[in-house]
Amino acid sequence: MGRNNEKNIKKHNDKLHKAQAKAKQAEISRKEKLKEIIKKFNESKE
């Protein structure tokens, strides 16, 4: 049985893409939280 057969390659790519999507989503949510914090900070300053 070869290691680089279609099924294994697909499984690996799916896992990789899932991890990349998760990282991207985490980055987006961090930016949104930061925006909220800045917004609250600016409101409390006034």
mmCIF file of C-alpha atoms in Angstrom:
data_model
loop_
_atom_site.group_PDB
_atom_site.id
_atom_site.type_symbol
_atom_site.label_atom_id
_atom_site.label_comp_id
_atom_site.label_asym_id
_atom_site.label_seq_id
_atom_site.Cartn_x
_atom_site.Cartn_y
_atom_site.Cartn_z
ATOM 1 C CA MET A 1 0.000 0.000 0.000
ATOM 2 C CA GLY A 2 1.464 3.322 -1.065
ATOM 3 C CA ARG A 3 1.512 6.212 1.308
ATOM 4 C CA ASN A 4 0.731 8.778 -1.358
ATOM 5 C CA ASN A 5 -2.523 7.370 -2.652
ATOM 6 C CA GLU A 6 -5.495 9.605 -3.517
ATOM 7 C CA LYS A 7 -7.426 8.834 -0.343
ATOM 8 C CA ASN A 8 -4.531 9.753 1.955
ATOM 9 C CA ILE A 9 -3.705 12.897 -0.003
ATOM 10 C CA LYS A 10 -7.345 14.021 0.159
ATOM 11 C CA LYS A 11 -7.537 13.280 3.888
ATOM 12 C CA HIS A 12 -4.355 15.277 4.515
ATOM 13 C CA ASN A 13 -5.517 18.242 2.394
ATOM 14 C CA ASP A 14 -8.910 18.295 4.116
ATOM 15 C CA LYS A 15 -7.212 18.329 7.504
ATOM 16 C CA LEU A 16 -4.828 21.076 6.377
ATOM 17 C CA HIS A 17 -7.575 23.247 4.916
ATOM 18 C CA LYS A 18 -9.700 22.792 8.027
ATOM 19 C CA ALA A 19 -6.775 23.967 10.188
ATOM 20 C CA GLN A 20 -6.130 26.946 7.906
ATOM 21 C CA ALA A 21 -9.812 27.927 7.949
ATOM 22 C CA LYS A 22 -9.850 27.685 11.745
ATOM 23 C CA ALA A 23 -6.782 29.945 12.019
ATOM 24 C CA LYS A 24 -8.302 32.460 9.608
ATOM 25 C CA GLN A 25 -11.577 32.502 11.560
ATOM 26 C CA ALA A 26 -9.695 33.050 14.826
ATOM 27 C CA GLU A 27 -7.837 35.995 13.291
ATOM 28 C CA ILE A 28 -11.099 37.555 12.065
ATOM 29 C CA SER A 29 -12.752 37.152 15.464
ATOM 30 C CA ARG A 30 -9.713 38.713 17.197
ATOM 31 C CA LYS A 31 -9.916 41.735 14.911
ATOM 32 C CA GLU A 32 -13.650 42.106 15.606
ATOM 33 C CA LYS A 33 -13.075 41.927 19.366
ATOM 34 C CA LEU A 34 -10.331 44.525 19.080
ATOM 35 C CA LYS A 35 -12.682 46.838 17.165
ATOM 36 C CA GLU A 36 -15.285 46.473 19.920
ATOM 37 C CA ILE A 37 -12.718 47.238 22.622
ATOM 38 C CA ILE A 38 -11.482 50.323 20.761
ATOM 39 C CA LYS A 39 -15.056 51.476 20.234
ATOM 40 C CA LYS A 40 -15.870 51.122 23.950
ATOM 41 C CA PHE A 41 -12.616 52.828 24.923
ATOM 42 C CA ASN A 42 -13.344 55.787 22.658
ATOM 43 C CA GLU A 43 -16.892 56.076 23.999
ATOM 44 C CA SER A 44 -15.701 56.060 27.610
ATOM 45 C CA LYS A 45 -13.104 58.731 26.818
ATOM 46 C CA GLU A 46 -15.732 61.283 25.800
#
